[in-house]
Every structure is written in C-alpha cells, then in structure tokens.
Amino acid sequence: MGTPKLETALKNASELIDQRLRDILSVPDAPEGRVVEAMKYTLMGGGKRLRGFLCIETAKLFDVEETHYARVATSIECAHSYSLVHDDLPAMDDDDMRRGRPSLHKAFDEATAILAGDALVTLAFEILADEQTHPRKAVRLDLISSFSKALGTRGMVGGQMFDLMSPELELDAGALTRLQKMKTGALIEFSVEAGCILGQVPDNTRIALNAYAHDIGLAFQIADDLLDVEACQDDIGKTPGKDEASGKVTFVSLLGLDRAKDQARILVDQAVGHLENFGSEADALREAAHYVIIRGH
Amino acid sequence: MGTPKLETALKNASELIDQRLRDILSVPDAPEGRVVEAMKYTLMGGGKRLRGFLCIETAKLFDVEETHYARVATSIECAHSYSLVHDDLPAMDDDDMRRGRPSLHKAFDEATAILAGDALVTLAFEILADEQTHPRKAVRLDLISSFSKALGTRGMVGGQMFDLMSPELELDAGALTRLQKMKTGALIEFSVEAGCILGQVPDNTRIALNAYAHDIGLAFQIADDLLDVEACQDDIGKTPGKDEASGKVTFVSLLGLDRAKDQARILVDQAVGHLENFGSEADALREAAHYVIIRGH
C-alpha cells in the first residue's frame, strides 16, 4: 500500500481517467459493439493507473489544465491496456488471468481480443490528435510523435519481440536492462515525458524528469521479477512463477534475490534524487518511486 | 490488367512507396530485428498499392508536393498491411496464403505477426506526425485525426468485428453495405480524403471526391465477392471459396451473380460521374474505378 499522499493521488488519477473513459466509450447498438464491450472490460479491469498517474503528477508540477492531462493520461492507459491484451494472447505470453480476472481472450475470444487491442491503440492516437487535448497544435504533434516512438519497434513492440526471443538468448544484465527499457520502460518514460510536453518544460528540467522515469521504470521491472518469484497468485492477480517456467532470464535469476532487491532500492533512491529541485509538489512522485518496489506486498 | 495510363500511375505509386519503405525500415542488428523483418516481408509482398495510388492521384489534382503525398501513401499502405496481417491470423479469418505466398504468421509465427501488425499501425501514425509529411501542423493533425477514425471501431476494426459476427446474423443488403463500408471502405475513403487534406481542398470539391471513394470502395468489395466465387487460387493469390465455406453472406449470395455484376458496374459509372468537374488530370482515377471491378481477370 502506498502512503496517504500517494494513495489519494492514485485514487484521483483513477477517477479522472475512468470518467474520461466513460465519456469516450459508448457501445454502439450494432454487432461491432462487441469490440467496444471488450475494450471496456479490459480498461475497467481495476488497473492501478500508475502510468496515467505519472503523466498527471508530472503535468501538475507545471500548472497544466486538468482537461489536458486527464485526456493524455487516458490515452496512455488505453495504450497500456492494448499492450496487456496482446501480450496475454495464447500466441504471446499465454496468460489466462490478468488482475485476478480472466484475461480478455478468455472472457471474450481471441479474435475479439486482437481487435480490441488494435482499437485501443488507435483510440489512443485519436484522443491525442483532438484539439480538446491541447489548444496548441505543436503540443499535440509532439505528444503523438513521442508516443508513436514509445510504442513502436524501438519501444514497446520491440521490447515484446526481444522478450519472446529471449529464452533462446543468453542475456546478461546489460541486455536484460535494454530489453526492459523497451518493453516496460518506454511507456513509463513517455508518461512522464507527456507531462513535460503538456507543461512545455525547458530541456534541463525535462532531463531530470526523464532520468526519474528511467530509474523507476527499471526498478518497477526488477520488482516485477521479485514478485514473480515471491508472490502467490492472489497478490499479483496473474499466474506467478511463469518466468522461471518459460526459461526466461530475469533480474532475480541474473543477480540473485538479495542483489536484485538492493538494485531496486538504489534505483529508487536515484529516482528520488532526480527530483531534488522540486518542493513538496513532487511528493506524490517521490512516494511513487518507493511504491513501485513494494506494490503487491 | 489496367489501361496504359493507369498501369503507369500504379507502377509509379508502387515505386514511390517502396522507396520510402526502404528508407524507413532498417532492420536493427538485435533480437527485435525479427519484427522489422516481418514488417518488410508483408510490406514488400507485391500488393498493388491501390490505396496509396488513390492518395497520390488525388493529391496530384491539387499540386501537392511529391514528398508529402509519398509519405502519406506509405503510411496508408502500412495500415493496409497491418489489417491484412491481423485478419489472416488463425483466430480471425485463418488464411495461410496471401498474394500467392505464405501469410505472415505462416512465414514467421503468430506472435511475430501480431507484433508486426501492431508495429505497422504505430509506424503509420509516426510517419504522419513527422514534419517531413507536411510543413503545416494543421494538415498533419487533420490527417492523423481522420486516419484514427478510419482505423477504429467506427471504421476498419469495427468492420472486421462486424464481419466476424456476421455468420450468426441474417444480413440484408443494407447491413452488408454498412459492414463493407467500415471494413474495406473506410481506408479507401481515407486514402482519397488524405489527398484532399494534403491539397487543402474546399468542401464542395471534397464532397465529390468522397462520393467517388465511397462508390469505388463498394464496387471493389462486390468485385471481391465475385472473385471469390469465380476465380481459382492462382488468380487471387489466396484461398477462394472461403466466404461460402464460412457461411458468410456476400453481395453475390444476396443478389446473385448477374445483379451483383450490374451493381458493381453502376457504382463504377457513378464514381466516374463524380469526377465530372476534373479534366484529363483525373483520368488515372477514372480508369481506377473501372479497374477495381476487373482486377484478377
């Protein structure tokens, strides 16, 4: 559980995003309505909205309007949902459970899951392109451009491909770090970057926040590997022990439990250090850095 | 086979698009390079580039620069490839052949095919957002906004969902027209719309070109249904007779062969009629309208 400040901020982020999703997702009374139902199932599936929260809290450091950051955070959560839905497919990670419920292809079917993922990523771009997201065209285009890079072959999709190839590769810590920076890091980094773009933040401030995002992204993944080893299914809402069973290298298998925990803690301290030029307005981001390595416990 | 003017225009479109694709798609010397190889396999698989051609020829009516329409046409062909790759998947239409070669999930594997499709749609947005596509931000944002609508639940994805549901529905000609307008019509209409956006064309001209695109989109689909019944595998490069085998309603099953052919011809004449205010500069588009119902023969 997070601290009170963080919990409030996460709850606020969820409410903001859920409200936008309810406004956007109307199910047409037609056969294709099924794919919108599927999108709702996965979007409303109880995620913590960590990525949306990161966008919102970063944007709030720079007095961005709520309508703007709420829409961008919603777009980010659409992209995150899309990645989970496609990654869970039988041909990919083959996971039947997600957040304690049947994953989308089990609750609906594979074809609907593929299409819902496709529609979610398209919706994410549609939200960003709309003038309600920001009155300045340059801001919207910057968001779309960075977003497409975070999702593409040098980002999330490339990371998932790399991950699927990894059982046949002998990854060292450097290679695994590169893999995770693409697979999970890219969208986490974009979430903070998006807040900076909305805030039209100067480069030197942006560099510190990028570094923060980089460090929590990696800490998050190390914590995920630790959870996979240590947790029971109830804690993580998906099948544990999958990494070991699939022969995948993890930070735990490479470093051992103790060093992996140390590494995660060092990254969290580093992440917090990057926020030194901010006052109490960045407390939720500081607490989030600690939170990423204790979630699920 | 098309007429000489059309053949030259299609060949030029292909060359322009292929050149851009070669520039954009560099395979990284890393495990995730596999997904870029897969994208190249499907993008360079000998498609006729009809959608890219429609964008290019529309843009040329309005003196748009080659760099601009070439990039948008490339983006459209990325989206078209993405839709074919995902539609061919076993969970969807389950087609092992495409353009006379193994479809992507057979040539590579299902996971790579899902990811390649995902990366292609993301790449399409990345191309449109880049300032090389058009110096005016409003033009790029218009393109992205229309594009996302053409691909989403009210467009291509919605149409594919509707199509997958259709064996259990009793579709009449109106419902089938709506299905096809989403599934294949939306991207064809966007291709012409994109040329208009690049040309910053006034509304009245845009309406005529939209109507042209609408009519050839539907004619194209009727012709596809006719081909499925009449052609042998060599002609269409994919498995024929699939519609009937899957119990899907088609324009041929609803109207019969003769009336379906008549309907396609009427639509082509109508499409050409919408171009009446253009001179010989629109000849390739006129010929394309006739071509969509004779391809494969």
XYZ file of C-alpha atoms in Angstrom:
594
model
C 0.000 0.000 0.000
C 1.168 3.497 -0.712
C 1.404 6.351 1.734
C -1.657 8.594 2.246
C -0.483 11.295 -0.208
C 0.230 8.754 -2.896
C -2.974 6.842 -2.288
C -5.018 9.995 -2.714
C -3.134 10.900 -5.866
C -3.557 7.420 -7.357
C -7.261 7.442 -6.495
C -7.700 10.875 -8.074
C -5.875 9.728 -11.200
C -8.115 6.666 -11.477
C -11.267 8.708 -11.084
C -10.199 11.270 -13.656
C -9.272 8.592 -16.169
C -12.360 6.457 -15.533
C -14.586 9.477 -16.080
C -12.937 10.222 -19.442
C -13.231 6.569 -20.456
C -16.946 6.527 -19.645
C -17.388 9.639 -21.808
C -15.434 8.197 -24.711
C -16.540 4.560 -24.784
C -20.138 4.338 -25.878
C -21.129 0.881 -27.052
C -22.973 1.088 -30.389
C -26.181 -0.919 -30.638
C -24.763 -2.915 -33.549
C -22.789 -6.145 -33.976
C -19.433 -4.353 -33.764
C -20.461 -3.157 -30.294
C -18.809 -6.348 -29.052
C -15.344 -4.906 -29.593
C -16.227 -1.798 -27.557
C -17.569 -4.046 -24.762
C -14.236 -5.847 -24.837
C -12.332 -2.557 -24.630
C -14.420 -1.565 -21.610
C -13.830 -4.936 -19.949
C -10.097 -4.512 -20.095
C -9.969 -0.750 -19.447
C -12.220 -1.003 -16.405
C -10.417 -4.071 -15.058
C -9.009 -2.450 -11.956
C -5.566 -1.368 -13.060
C -3.707 0.978 -10.722
C -3.354 3.676 -13.431
C 0.305 4.110 -12.476
C 1.218 5.393 -15.950
C -1.707 7.791 -16.061
C -0.800 8.956 -12.558
C 2.799 9.656 -13.639
C 1.560 11.804 -16.516
C -0.903 13.651 -14.302
C 1.525 14.314 -11.448
C 4.260 15.481 -13.805
C 1.849 17.801 -15.611
C 0.640 19.217 -12.274
C 4.190 20.361 -11.490
C 3.796 22.821 -14.367
C 0.241 24.089 -13.901
C -1.218 22.179 -16.842
C -5.014 22.281 -17.068
C -6.873 19.233 -15.762
C -8.766 18.595 -19.024
C -5.468 18.354 -20.864
C -3.597 15.997 -18.584
C -6.685 13.868 -17.961
C -7.057 13.203 -21.690
C -3.388 12.362 -22.186
C -3.408 10.067 -19.149
C -6.471 8.323 -20.598
C -4.688 7.831 -23.892
C -1.693 6.331 -22.076
C -3.920 3.905 -20.180
C -5.541 2.850 -23.481
C -2.075 2.035 -24.822
C -1.165 0.182 -21.635
C -4.365 -1.894 -21.864
C -3.665 -2.671 -25.510
C -0.225 -3.987 -24.621
C -1.594 -6.205 -21.847
C -4.361 -7.616 -24.056
C -1.997 -8.528 -26.881
C 0.734 -9.803 -24.553
C -1.741 -12.135 -22.818
C -2.754 -13.845 -26.093
C -2.027 -17.587 -26.417
C 0.498 -16.927 -29.203
C 2.351 -14.463 -26.948
C 2.722 -14.881 -23.167
C -0.404 -17.092 -22.992
C -1.779 -15.779 -19.737
C -5.357 -16.701 -18.803
C -5.532 -14.395 -15.808
C -4.997 -10.659 -15.501
C -5.687 -8.573 -12.407
C -7.480 -11.519 -10.788
C -9.985 -11.947 -13.640
C -9.954 -13.945 -16.886
C -7.822 -12.128 -19.416
C -9.659 -10.632 -22.380
C -9.279 -13.536 -24.810
C -10.708 -15.874 -22.129
C -13.601 -13.564 -21.195
C -14.415 -12.951 -24.886
C -12.390 -14.781 -27.543
C -9.040 -14.409 -29.292
C -10.320 -12.557 -32.359
C -12.128 -10.007 -30.210
C -9.032 -9.584 -28.035
C -6.808 -8.911 -31.054
C -9.316 -6.373 -32.401
C -9.875 -4.709 -29.025
C -6.121 -4.214 -28.681
C -5.987 -2.789 -32.198
C -8.868 -0.429 -31.448
C -7.307 0.694 -28.150
C -4.064 1.829 -29.715
C -5.955 3.638 -32.470
C -8.205 5.292 -29.888
C -5.127 6.460 -28.003
C -3.906 8.340 -31.081
C -7.394 9.683 -31.763
C -7.566 11.170 -28.258
C -4.149 12.824 -28.593
C -4.966 14.358 -32.002
C -8.168 16.018 -30.762
C -7.983 19.737 -30.035
C -9.577 19.184 -26.611
C -6.271 17.577 -25.595
C -4.365 20.833 -26.002
C -5.074 24.045 -27.918
C -1.511 24.202 -29.292
C -1.035 22.046 -32.362
C 2.706 21.731 -31.703
C 1.979 20.184 -28.303
C -0.403 17.603 -29.766
C 2.041 16.693 -32.530
C 4.895 16.378 -30.026
C 2.769 14.044 -27.939
C 1.814 11.905 -30.957
C 5.366 11.739 -32.212
C 6.889 10.703 -28.855
C 4.012 8.323 -28.238
C 4.454 6.520 -31.559
C 8.164 6.070 -30.831
C 7.420 4.700 -27.338
C 5.025 2.133 -28.806
C 6.982 1.072 -31.897
C 9.838 -1.270 -32.740
C 12.337 0.796 -30.706
C 9.897 0.816 -27.782
C 7.133 -1.446 -26.512
C 6.664 -3.678 -29.576
C 10.434 -4.091 -29.996
C 10.708 -4.967 -26.311
C 7.993 -7.595 -26.532
C 9.658 -9.138 -29.614
C 13.005 -9.148 -27.792
C 11.324 -10.743 -24.770
C 9.759 -13.508 -26.895
C 13.199 -14.256 -28.388
C 14.929 -14.175 -25.010
C 14.615 -17.863 -23.979
C 16.977 -18.686 -26.846
C 19.452 -15.963 -25.962
C 21.963 -15.808 -23.149
C 21.153 -12.384 -21.802
C 23.464 -10.609 -19.405
C 22.323 -7.768 -17.136
C 23.070 -5.166 -19.798
C 20.952 -6.916 -22.416
C 18.118 -7.542 -19.945
C 18.165 -3.870 -18.969
C 17.911 -2.894 -22.633
C 15.015 -5.339 -23.118
C 13.066 -3.982 -20.154
C 13.792 -0.381 -21.023
C 11.965 -1.033 -24.290
C 9.239 -3.397 -23.111
C 8.020 -1.625 -19.982
C 10.306 1.384 -19.652
C 9.305 3.156 -22.872
C 5.674 3.739 -21.887
C 6.591 4.699 -18.312
C 9.120 7.182 -19.675
C 6.566 8.515 -22.147
C 4.079 9.039 -19.314
C 6.455 11.458 -17.592
C 7.582 12.929 -20.919
C 3.948 13.614 -21.818
C 3.536 15.651 -18.639
C 6.627 17.647 -19.658
C 5.329 18.190 -23.186
C 1.995 19.414 -21.817
C 3.864 21.699 -19.428
C 6.115 22.947 -22.242
C 9.016 22.414 -19.883
C 12.593 23.565 -20.644
C 15.188 20.933 -21.519
C 17.187 20.931 -18.285
C 14.086 20.210 -16.180
C 12.971 17.610 -18.689
C 16.298 15.760 -18.401
C 15.891 15.346 -14.639
C 12.346 14.054 -15.024
C 13.390 11.685 -17.822
C 16.062 10.295 -15.535
C 13.471 9.851 -12.776
C 11.215 7.938 -15.183
C 14.079 5.804 -16.418
C 15.043 4.768 -12.895
C 11.540 3.962 -11.675
C 10.864 2.046 -14.902
C 13.776 -0.249 -14.236
C 13.014 -0.511 -10.500
C 9.453 -1.422 -11.430
C 10.660 -4.285 -13.609
C 13.080 -5.634 -11.018
C 10.216 -5.539 -8.507
C 8.059 -7.412 -11.018
C 10.665 -10.142 -11.294
C 10.876 -10.305 -7.488
C 7.089 -10.543 -7.230
C 7.001 -13.343 -9.778
C 9.294 -15.395 -7.549
C 7.967 -14.427 -4.139
C 4.250 -13.790 -4.513
C 1.273 -16.060 -4.611
C -1.394 -15.691 -7.293
C -3.742 -13.663 -5.059
C -1.138 -10.959 -4.642
C -0.346 -10.286 -8.256
C -3.598 -11.256 -9.953
C -1.824 -13.305 -12.592
C -0.020 -16.614 -12.770
C 3.205 -16.493 -10.710
C 6.425 -18.389 -11.427
C 5.897 -18.031 -15.176
C 9.280 -16.504 -15.885
C 11.187 -19.416 -14.428
C 8.898 -21.959 -16.104
C 9.421 -20.307 -19.502
C 13.203 -20.347 -19.082
C 13.382 -16.567 -19.248
C 16.254 -14.728 -17.676
C 15.120 -12.204 -15.029
C 16.911 -9.761 -12.790
C 16.433 -12.278 -9.986
C 17.915 -15.175 -11.956
C 20.859 -12.995 -13.001
C 21.561 -11.161 -9.740
C 20.008 -13.371 -7.077
C 17.261 -12.194 -4.700
C 19.380 -10.022 -2.415
C 21.271 -8.159 -5.109
C 18.092 -7.653 -7.115
C 16.436 -6.070 -4.056
C 19.472 -3.872 -3.450
C 19.493 -2.794 -7.064
C 15.811 -1.843 -6.954
C 16.390 0.211 -3.784
C 19.375 2.002 -5.325
C 17.297 2.896 -8.379
C 14.503 4.264 -6.200
C 16.934 6.466 -4.272
C 18.439 7.655 -7.536
C 14.951 8.405 -8.921
C 14.085 10.486 -5.868
C 17.416 12.277 -6.180
C 16.451 13.480 -9.664
C 13.529 15.365 -8.112
C 15.759 17.450 -5.804
C 14.890 20.730 -7.498
C 11.194 20.289 -6.727
C 9.449 21.020 -3.443
C 6.537 19.240 -1.799
C 4.569 19.441 -5.074
C 6.627 16.419 -6.224
C 5.942 14.348 -3.098
C 3.491 12.039 -4.846
C 6.131 11.272 -7.490
C 8.693 10.632 -4.733
C 6.324 8.293 -2.947
C 5.513 6.566 -6.228
C 9.199 5.735 -6.639
C 9.119 3.876 -3.335
C 5.757 2.379 -4.133
C 6.828 0.670 -7.373
C 9.050 -1.717 -5.443
C 6.593 -2.539 -2.663
C 3.343 -2.969 -4.612
C 1.694 -6.315 -4.130
C 3.091 -6.808 -0.635
C -4.880 -5.504 -66.363
C -5.422 -1.769 -66.321
C -5.117 0.622 -69.238
C -1.675 2.127 -70.058
C -2.302 5.381 -68.133
C -3.451 3.525 -65.053
C -0.667 0.971 -65.259
C 1.945 3.706 -65.351
C 0.307 5.504 -62.435
C 0.093 2.306 -60.344
C 3.709 1.482 -61.130
C 4.829 4.995 -60.177
C 2.866 4.793 -56.928
C 4.482 1.456 -56.080
C 7.956 2.764 -56.771
C 7.435 5.907 -54.708
C 6.058 3.925 -51.771
C 8.667 1.170 -51.966
C 11.446 3.756 -51.946
C 10.038 5.385 -48.791
C 9.640 1.984 -47.136
C 13.264 1.093 -47.865
C 14.330 4.396 -46.279
C 12.181 3.901 -43.188
C 12.576 0.194 -42.464
C 16.086 -0.513 -41.287
C 16.423 -3.821 -39.522
C 18.339 -3.380 -36.250
C 21.120 -5.883 -35.593
C 19.390 -7.030 -32.407
C 16.843 -9.701 -31.429
C 13.886 -7.362 -32.025
C 15.060 -7.019 -35.638
C 12.825 -10.021 -36.316
C 9.700 -7.880 -36.098
C 11.119 -5.407 -38.629
C 11.963 -8.313 -40.961
C 8.351 -9.428 -40.633
C 7.089 -5.923 -41.452
C 9.275 -5.882 -44.561
C 8.042 -9.325 -45.609
C 4.457 -8.191 -45.601
C 5.026 -4.645 -46.909
C 7.159 -5.850 -49.811
C 4.795 -8.711 -50.644
C 3.661 -7.422 -54.014
C 0.487 -5.536 -53.164
C -0.937 -3.343 -55.914
C -0.726 -0.206 -53.734
C -4.259 0.748 -54.794
C -4.857 2.773 -51.611
C -1.537 4.560 -51.882
C -2.257 5.232 -55.548
C -5.647 6.786 -54.666
C -3.982 9.139 -52.185
C -1.247 10.063 -54.652
C -3.549 10.659 -57.628
C -5.984 12.717 -55.547
C -3.143 14.820 -54.144
C -1.733 15.370 -57.651
C -5.028 17.013 -58.688
C -4.130 19.818 -56.274
C -0.416 20.275 -56.912
C 0.713 18.701 -53.650
C 4.470 18.101 -53.375
C 5.697 14.589 -54.092
C 7.491 14.210 -50.739
C 4.244 14.910 -48.945
C 1.910 12.569 -50.790
C 4.540 9.842 -50.990
C 4.847 9.791 -47.202
C 1.088 9.741 -46.619
C 0.621 6.979 -49.213
C 3.330 4.984 -47.426
C 1.537 5.433 -44.132
C -1.719 4.211 -45.695
C -0.021 1.121 -47.101
C 1.430 0.378 -43.629
C -2.109 0.469 -42.229
C -3.404 -1.711 -45.055
C -0.647 -4.276 -44.418
C -1.415 -4.251 -40.700
C -5.070 -5.043 -41.400
C -4.187 -7.936 -43.720
C -1.698 -9.416 -41.251
C -4.138 -9.359 -38.342
C -7.101 -10.502 -40.468
C -5.140 -13.523 -41.719
C -4.405 -14.767 -38.173
C -5.816 -18.185 -37.209
C -8.137 -16.592 -34.631
C -9.527 -14.262 -37.306
C -10.015 -15.275 -40.962
C -7.359 -18.003 -40.694
C -5.810 -17.588 -44.112
C -2.490 -19.330 -44.793
C -1.946 -17.675 -48.161
C -1.761 -14.022 -49.149
C -0.740 -12.698 -52.557
C 0.438 -16.161 -53.560
C 2.869 -16.515 -50.643
C 2.526 -17.853 -47.097
C 0.797 -15.249 -44.961
C 2.927 -13.630 -42.277
C 2.044 -15.939 -39.388
C 2.974 -18.934 -41.584
C 6.210 -17.408 -42.866
C 7.193 -16.303 -39.333
C 4.885 -17.210 -36.421
C 1.715 -15.926 -34.813
C 3.360 -13.835 -32.108
C 5.585 -12.093 -34.637
C 2.581 -11.486 -36.903
C 0.585 -9.879 -34.085
C 3.540 -7.670 -33.170
C 4.346 -6.774 -36.781
C 0.744 -5.630 -37.255
C 0.949 -3.614 -34.056
C 4.207 -2.011 -35.162
C 2.830 -1.208 -38.632
C -0.120 0.776 -37.338
C 2.135 2.639 -34.919
C 4.612 3.364 -37.718
C 1.767 4.737 -39.841
C 0.978 7.331 -37.145
C 4.669 8.095 -36.645
C 5.061 8.866 -40.354
C 2.030 11.178 -40.376
C 3.170 13.099 -37.287
C 6.608 13.876 -38.733
C 7.119 17.378 -40.113
C 8.519 15.958 -43.364
C 4.955 14.833 -44.141
C 3.697 18.417 -44.341
C 5.042 21.730 -43.027
C 1.592 22.793 -41.757
C 0.773 21.335 -38.356
C -2.976 21.607 -39.010
C -2.616 19.373 -42.061
C -0.724 16.710 -40.125
C -3.243 16.775 -37.300
C -6.161 16.553 -39.752
C -4.546 13.534 -41.353
C -3.958 11.829 -38.004
C -7.462 12.552 -36.789
C -9.213 11.241 -39.941
C -6.837 8.289 -40.075
C -7.571 7.225 -36.497
C -11.301 7.358 -37.209
C -10.891 5.277 -40.381
C -8.983 2.612 -38.448
C -11.064 2.495 -35.260
C -14.296 0.916 -34.061
C -16.389 3.016 -36.466
C -14.056 2.072 -39.309
C -11.783 -0.857 -40.106
C -11.689 -2.565 -36.700
C -15.462 -2.177 -36.284
C -15.963 -3.632 -39.750
C -13.774 -6.632 -39.027
C -15.636 -7.267 -35.743
C -18.969 -6.986 -37.602
C -17.664 -9.380 -40.253
C -16.620 -11.950 -37.655
C -20.102 -11.765 -36.114
C -21.849 -11.975 -39.476
C -22.239 -15.780 -39.837
C -24.658 -15.630 -36.898
C -26.611 -12.672 -38.286
C -29.082 -12.556 -41.119
C -27.668 -9.646 -43.058
C -29.637 -7.930 -45.775
C -28.036 -5.812 -48.497
C -28.230 -2.678 -46.338
C -26.436 -4.299 -43.419
C -23.816 -5.868 -45.683
C -23.188 -2.481 -47.306
C -22.690 -0.935 -43.862
C -20.294 -3.761 -42.908
C -18.192 -3.350 -46.029
C -18.195 0.432 -45.817
C -16.475 0.033 -42.451
C -14.275 -2.961 -43.157
C -12.786 -2.031 -46.534
C -14.467 1.262 -47.428
C -13.108 3.343 -44.547
C -9.450 3.049 -45.553
C -10.222 3.532 -49.261
C -12.216 6.646 -48.398
C -9.414 7.890 -46.153
C -6.915 7.414 -48.992
C -8.838 9.903 -51.155
C -9.620 12.138 -48.156
C -5.899 12.258 -47.327
C -5.180 13.593 -50.826
C -7.816 16.278 -50.211
C -6.360 17.187 -46.817
C -2.878 17.496 -48.323
C -4.343 19.637 -51.112
C -6.258 21.772 -48.590
C -9.240 21.366 -50.866
C -12.517 23.299 -50.384
C -15.554 21.401 -49.104
C -17.566 21.188 -52.322
C -14.692 19.543 -54.206
C -14.062 17.275 -51.251
C -17.663 16.052 -51.283
C -17.408 14.918 -54.911
C -14.157 13.061 -54.241
C -15.584 11.471 -51.088
C -18.509 10.217 -53.150
C -16.098 8.827 -55.738
C -14.199 6.987 -52.988
C -17.389 5.667 -51.442
C -18.579 4.210 -54.752
C -15.317 2.565 -55.744
C -14.971 1.170 -52.221
C -18.272 -0.631 -52.534
C -17.634 -1.679 -56.148
C -14.279 -3.066 -55.003
C -15.977 -5.205 -52.378
C -18.639 -6.528 -54.728
C -15.863 -7.420 -57.175
C -14.042 -9.185 -54.345
C -17.112 -11.289 -53.638
C -17.416 -12.096 -57.349
C -13.740 -13.072 -57.499
C -14.152 -15.349 -54.508
C -16.820 -17.283 -56.377
C -15.384 -17.206 -59.886
C -11.620 -17.250 -59.568
C -9.143 -20.004 -58.991
C -6.414 -19.661 -56.383
C -3.732 -18.556 -58.856
C -5.786 -15.542 -59.838
C -6.387 -14.093 -56.409
C -3.335 -15.326 -54.528
C -5.418 -16.508 -51.596
C -7.819 -19.320 -50.865
C -11.003 -18.960 -52.977
C -14.489 -20.082 -51.995
C -13.828 -19.138 -48.362
C -16.862 -16.907 -47.986
C -19.291 -19.627 -48.943
C -17.483 -22.209 -46.804
C -17.645 -19.909 -43.758
C -21.360 -19.319 -44.246
C -20.833 -15.607 -44.727
C -23.353 -13.556 -46.645
C -21.814 -11.803 -49.662
C -23.157 -9.479 -52.336
C -23.199 -12.495 -54.645
C -25.173 -14.675 -52.232
C -27.643 -11.841 -51.629
C -28.031 -10.501 -55.175
C -26.948 -13.385 -57.387
C -24.078 -13.200 -59.877
C -25.770 -11.101 -62.546
C -27.267 -8.466 -60.288
C -24.008 -8.218 -58.323
C -22.122 -7.559 -61.576
C -24.712 -4.961 -62.624
C -24.479 -3.257 -59.253
C -20.687 -3.063 -59.460
C -20.918 -1.537 -62.954
C -23.489 1.041 -61.803
C -21.230 2.050 -58.919
C -18.259 2.453 -61.247
C -20.259 4.715 -63.581
C -21.457 6.707 -60.603
C -17.886 7.020 -59.319
C -16.680 8.332 -62.666
C -19.623 10.751 -62.728
C -18.401 12.335 -59.501
C -15.191 13.343 -61.295
C -17.026 15.359 -63.984
C -15.516 18.665 -62.877
C -11.986 17.414 -63.489
C -10.214 17.209 -66.841
C -7.693 14.660 -68.073
C -5.667 15.064 -64.878
C -8.239 12.728 -63.250
C -8.009 10.043 -65.935
C -5.996 7.665 -63.763
C -8.698 7.880 -61.076
C -11.398 7.256 -63.722
C -9.536 4.240 -65.028
C -9.001 3.010 -61.487
C -12.767 2.948 -60.987
C -13.103 0.556 -63.913
C -10.053 -1.373 -62.801
C -11.367 -2.247 -59.334
C -14.025 -4.488 -60.852
C -11.811 -6.248 -63.393
C -8.656 -6.923 -61.356
C -7.658 -10.534 -61.186
C -9.162 -11.358 -64.560
